[in-house]
Amino acid sequence: KVGGPLTREQRKTIAKEFCGTLARVAGKNIATIYTVFDEVDRDYWAVGEDLLTDKDAKAK
């Protein structure tokens, strides 16, 4: 899961690096790894009591 949208290029890079890590560390076959990107609107996700959008606003 990730808070907010990713670009197609970001998803491709993440999938490549994630698969490489699983292959190297866990000995998994890249052809058998499935990756699902669950892009959650930052207003629908909270850390502790704060929505991510509120944390974003405080950081600005």
CSV table of N, CA, C and O in Angstrom, one decimal:
chain,number,residue,atom,x,y,z
A,1,LYS,N,0.9,-1.2,0.0
A,1,LYS,CA,0.0,0.0,0.0
A,1,LYS,C,0.9,1.2,0.0
A,1,LYS,O,2.0,1.2,0.6
A,2,VAL,N,0.4,2.2,-0.7
A,2,VAL,CA,1.1,3.5,-0.7
A,2,VAL,C,0.1,4.6,-0.6
A,2,VAL,O,-1.0,4.6,-1.2
A,3,GLY,N,0.5,5.7,0.1
A,3,GLY,CA,-0.4,6.8,0.2
A,3,GLY,C,-0.2,7.7,-0.9
A,3,GLY,O,0.9,8.3,-1.1
A,4,GLY,N,-1.2,7.8,-1.7
A,4,GLY,CA,-1.1,8.7,-2.9
A,4,GLY,C,-0.8,8.0,-4.2
A,4,GLY,O,-0.4,6.8,-4.1
A,5,PRO,N,-0.9,8.6,-5.3
A,5,PRO,CA,-0.7,8.0,-6.6
A,5,PRO,C,0.7,7.8,-7.0
A,5,PRO,O,1.6,8.6,-6.5
A,6,LEU,N,1.0,6.8,-7.8
A,6,LEU,CA,2.3,6.6,-8.3
A,6,LEU,C,2.2,6.7,-9.9
A,6,LEU,O,1.2,6.4,-10.4
A,7,THR,N,3.3,7.1,-10.5
A,7,THR,CA,3.3,7.1,-12.0
A,7,THR,C,3.6,5.7,-12.5
A,7,THR,O,4.0,4.8,-11.7
A,8,ARG,N,3.3,5.5,-13.7
A,8,ARG,CA,3.6,4.2,-14.3
A,8,ARG,C,5.1,3.8,-14.2
A,8,ARG,O,5.4,2.7,-13.9
A,9,GLU,N,5.9,4.8,-14.5
A,9,GLU,CA,7.4,4.6,-14.3
A,9,GLU,C,7.8,4.2,-12.9
A,9,GLU,O,8.6,3.4,-12.7
A,10,GLN,N,7.2,4.9,-11.9
A,10,GLN,CA,7.5,4.5,-10.5
A,10,GLN,C,7.0,3.1,-10.2
A,10,GLN,O,7.8,2.3,-9.6
A,11,ARG,N,5.8,2.7,-10.7
A,11,ARG,CA,5.4,1.3,-10.5
A,11,ARG,C,6.3,0.3,-11.1
A,11,ARG,O,6.7,-0.7,-10.6
A,12,LYS,N,6.8,0.6,-12.4
A,12,LYS,CA,7.7,-0.3,-13.1
A,12,LYS,C,9.0,-0.4,-12.3
A,12,LYS,O,9.5,-1.5,-12.1
A,13,THR,N,9.5,0.7,-11.8
A,13,THR,CA,10.8,0.7,-11.1
A,13,THR,C,10.7,-0.1,-9.8
A,13,THR,O,11.5,-0.9,-9.4
A,14,ILE,N,9.6,0.2,-9.0
A,14,ILE,CA,9.3,-0.5,-7.8
A,14,ILE,C,9.2,-2.0,-8.0
A,14,ILE,O,9.8,-2.8,-7.3
A,15,ALA,N,8.5,-2.4,-9.0
A,15,ALA,CA,8.3,-3.8,-9.3
A,15,ALA,C,9.6,-4.5,-9.6
A,15,ALA,O,10.0,-5.6,-9.1
A,16,LYS,N,10.4,-3.8,-10.4
A,16,LYS,CA,11.8,-4.4,-10.8
A,16,LYS,C,12.6,-4.5,-9.6
A,16,LYS,O,13.3,-5.6,-9.4
A,17,GLU,N,12.7,-3.5,-8.7
A,17,GLU,CA,13.6,-3.6,-7.6
A,17,GLU,C,13.0,-4.5,-6.5
A,17,GLU,O,13.8,-5.2,-5.9
A,18,PHE,N,11.7,-4.6,-6.3
A,18,PHE,CA,11.1,-5.5,-5.4
A,18,PHE,C,11.4,-6.9,-5.8
A,18,PHE,O,11.8,-7.8,-5.0
A,19,CYS,N,11.2,-7.2,-7.1
A,19,CYS,CA,11.5,-8.6,-7.6
A,19,CYS,C,12.9,-9.0,-7.4
A,19,CYS,O,13.3,-10.1,-7.0
A,20,GLY,N,13.8,-8.0,-7.7
A,20,GLY,CA,15.2,-8.3,-7.6
A,20,GLY,C,15.6,-8.6,-6.1
A,20,GLY,O,16.4,-9.5,-5.9
A,21,THR,N,15.0,-7.9,-5.2
A,21,THR,CA,15.3,-8.1,-3.8
A,21,THR,C,14.8,-9.5,-3.4
A,21,THR,O,15.5,-10.2,-2.7
A,22,LEU,N,13.5,-9.8,-3.8
A,22,LEU,CA,13.0,-11.2,-3.4
A,22,LEU,C,13.8,-12.3,-4.0
A,22,LEU,O,14.1,-13.3,-3.4
A,23,ALA,N,14.3,-12.1,-5.2
A,23,ALA,CA,15.1,-13.1,-5.9
A,23,ALA,C,16.5,-13.3,-5.2
A,23,ALA,O,16.9,-14.4,-4.9
A,24,ARG,N,17.1,-12.1,-4.9
A,24,ARG,CA,18.4,-12.2,-4.2
A,24,ARG,C,18.4,-12.6,-2.8
A,24,ARG,O,19.1,-13.5,-2.3
A,25,VAL,N,17.4,-12.1,-2.0
A,25,VAL,CA,17.4,-12.4,-0.6
A,25,VAL,C,16.7,-13.7,-0.2
A,25,VAL,O,17.1,-14.5,0.6
A,26,ALA,N,15.5,-14.0,-0.9
A,26,ALA,CA,14.7,-15.1,-0.6
A,26,ALA,C,14.8,-16.2,-1.6
A,26,ALA,O,14.2,-17.3,-1.5
A,27,GLY,N,15.6,-16.0,-2.7
A,27,GLY,CA,15.8,-17.1,-3.7
A,27,GLY,C,14.5,-17.4,-4.5
A,27,GLY,O,14.4,-18.4,-5.1
A,28,LYS,N,13.7,-16.4,-4.6
A,28,LYS,CA,12.4,-16.5,-5.4
A,28,LYS,C,12.7,-16.4,-6.9
A,28,LYS,O,13.5,-15.6,-7.3
A,29,ASN,N,11.9,-17.1,-7.7
A,29,ASN,CA,11.9,-17.0,-9.1
A,29,ASN,C,11.1,-15.8,-9.5
A,29,ASN,O,9.9,-15.7,-9.2
A,30,ILE,N,11.8,-14.8,-10.2
A,30,ILE,CA,11.1,-13.6,-10.6
A,30,ILE,C,9.8,-13.9,-11.4
A,30,ILE,O,8.8,-13.1,-11.3
A,31,ALA,N,9.8,-14.9,-12.2
A,31,ALA,CA,8.6,-15.2,-13.0
A,31,ALA,C,7.4,-15.6,-12.1
A,31,ALA,O,6.2,-15.6,-12.6
A,32,THR,N,7.6,-15.9,-10.9
A,32,THR,CA,6.5,-16.3,-10.0
A,32,THR,C,6.1,-15.3,-9.0
A,32,THR,O,5.2,-15.5,-8.1
A,33,ILE,N,6.7,-14.1,-9.1
A,33,ILE,CA,6.4,-13.0,-8.1
A,33,ILE,C,5.3,-12.1,-8.7
A,33,ILE,O,5.4,-11.6,-9.8
A,34,TYR,N,4.2,-11.9,-8.0
A,34,TYR,CA,3.1,-11.0,-8.3
A,34,TYR,C,3.2,-9.8,-7.4
A,34,TYR,O,3.3,-9.9,-6.2
A,35,THR,N,3.0,-8.6,-8.0
A,35,THR,CA,3.0,-7.4,-7.2
A,35,THR,C,1.8,-6.6,-7.5
A,35,THR,O,1.4,-6.5,-8.6
A,36,VAL,N,1.1,-6.2,-6.4
A,36,VAL,CA,-0.1,-5.5,-6.5
A,36,VAL,C,0.1,-4.1,-5.9
A,36,VAL,O,0.6,-4.0,-4.8
A,37,PHE,N,-0.2,-3.0,-6.6
A,37,PHE,CA,0.0,-1.7,-6.1
A,37,PHE,C,-1.4,-1.2,-5.6
A,37,PHE,O,-2.3,-1.1,-6.4
A,38,ASP,N,-1.5,-1.0,-4.3
A,38,ASP,CA,-2.7,-0.5,-3.7
A,38,ASP,C,-2.5,1.0,-3.4
A,38,ASP,O,-1.9,1.3,-2.3
A,39,GLU,N,-2.9,1.9,-4.3
A,39,GLU,CA,-2.7,3.3,-4.1
A,39,GLU,C,-3.9,3.9,-3.3
A,39,GLU,O,-5.0,4.0,-3.9
A,40,VAL,N,-3.7,4.3,-2.1
A,40,VAL,CA,-4.7,4.8,-1.2
A,40,VAL,C,-4.7,6.3,-1.2
A,40,VAL,O,-3.6,6.9,-1.0
A,41,ASP,N,-5.8,6.9,-1.4
A,41,ASP,CA,-5.9,8.4,-1.2
A,41,ASP,C,-5.4,8.7,0.2
A,41,ASP,O,-5.8,8.1,1.2
A,42,ARG,N,-4.5,9.7,0.2
A,42,ARG,CA,-3.9,10.1,1.5
A,42,ARG,C,-4.9,10.6,2.5
A,42,ARG,O,-4.7,10.6,3.7
A,43,ASP,N,-6.1,11.0,2.1
A,43,ASP,CA,-7.2,11.4,3.0
A,43,ASP,C,-7.9,10.2,3.6
A,43,ASP,O,-8.6,10.3,4.6
A,44,TYR,N,-7.6,9.0,3.1
A,44,TYR,CA,-8.2,7.8,3.6
A,44,TYR,C,-7.2,6.9,4.5
A,44,TYR,O,-7.5,5.8,4.8
A,45,TRP,N,-6.1,7.5,4.8
A,45,TRP,CA,-5.1,6.8,5.5
A,45,TRP,C,-4.6,7.6,6.7
A,45,TRP,O,-4.4,8.8,6.6
A,46,ALA,N,-4.5,7.0,7.9
A,46,ALA,CA,-4.0,7.7,9.1
A,46,ALA,C,-2.8,7.1,9.7
A,46,ALA,O,-2.7,5.8,9.6
A,47,VAL,N,-2.0,7.9,10.3
A,47,VAL,CA,-0.9,7.4,11.1
A,47,VAL,C,-1.2,7.9,12.5
A,47,VAL,O,-1.3,9.1,12.7
A,48,GLY,N,-1.4,7.0,13.4
A,48,GLY,CA,-1.9,7.4,14.8
A,48,GLY,C,-3.2,8.0,14.6
A,48,GLY,O,-4.1,7.5,14.0
A,49,GLU,N,-3.4,9.2,15.1
A,49,GLU,CA,-4.7,9.9,15.0
A,49,GLU,C,-4.8,10.9,13.9
A,49,GLU,O,-5.8,11.5,13.7
A,50,ASP,N,-3.7,11.0,13.1
A,50,ASP,CA,-3.6,12.0,12.0
A,50,ASP,C,-3.8,11.4,10.6
A,50,ASP,O,-3.1,10.5,10.3
A,51,LEU,N,-4.7,12.0,9.9
A,51,LEU,CA,-4.8,11.6,8.5
A,51,LEU,C,-3.5,12.1,7.8
A,51,LEU,O,-2.9,13.1,8.1
A,52,LEU,N,-3.1,11.4,6.7
A,52,LEU,CA,-1.9,11.8,6.0
A,52,LEU,C,-2.0,13.2,5.4
A,52,LEU,O,-1.0,13.9,5.4
A,53,THR,N,-3.2,13.5,5.0
A,53,THR,CA,-3.4,14.9,4.4
A,53,THR,C,-3.2,15.9,5.5
A,53,THR,O,-2.6,17.0,5.2
A,54,ASP,N,-3.5,15.7,6.7
A,54,ASP,CA,-3.3,16.6,7.8
A,54,ASP,C,-1.8,16.7,8.1
A,54,ASP,O,-1.3,17.8,8.4
A,55,LYS,N,-1.1,15.5,8.1
A,55,LYS,CA,0.3,15.5,8.3
A,55,LYS,C,1.0,16.3,7.2
A,55,LYS,O,2.0,17.0,7.5
A,56,ASP,N,0.5,16.1,6.0
A,56,ASP,CA,1.1,16.9,4.9
A,56,ASP,C,1.0,18.4,5.1
A,56,ASP,O,1.9,19.1,4.9
A,57,ALA,N,-0.2,18.8,5.5
A,57,ALA,CA,-0.5,20.2,5.7
A,57,ALA,C,0.4,20.8,6.8
A,57,ALA,O,0.9,21.9,6.7
A,58,LYS,N,0.6,20.0,7.9
A,58,LYS,CA,1.5,20.5,9.0
A,58,LYS,C,2.9,20.6,8.6
A,58,LYS,O,3.7,21.4,9.1
A,59,ALA,N,3.4,19.7,7.7
A,59,ALA,CA,4.8,19.7,7.2
A,59,ALA,C,5.1,20.9,6.3
A,59,ALA,O,6.2,21.3,6.1
A,60,LYS,N,4.0,21.5,5.7
A,60,LYS,CA,4.2,22.7,4.8
A,60,LYS,C,4.5,23.9,5.6
A,60,LYS,O,4.4,24.5,6.3
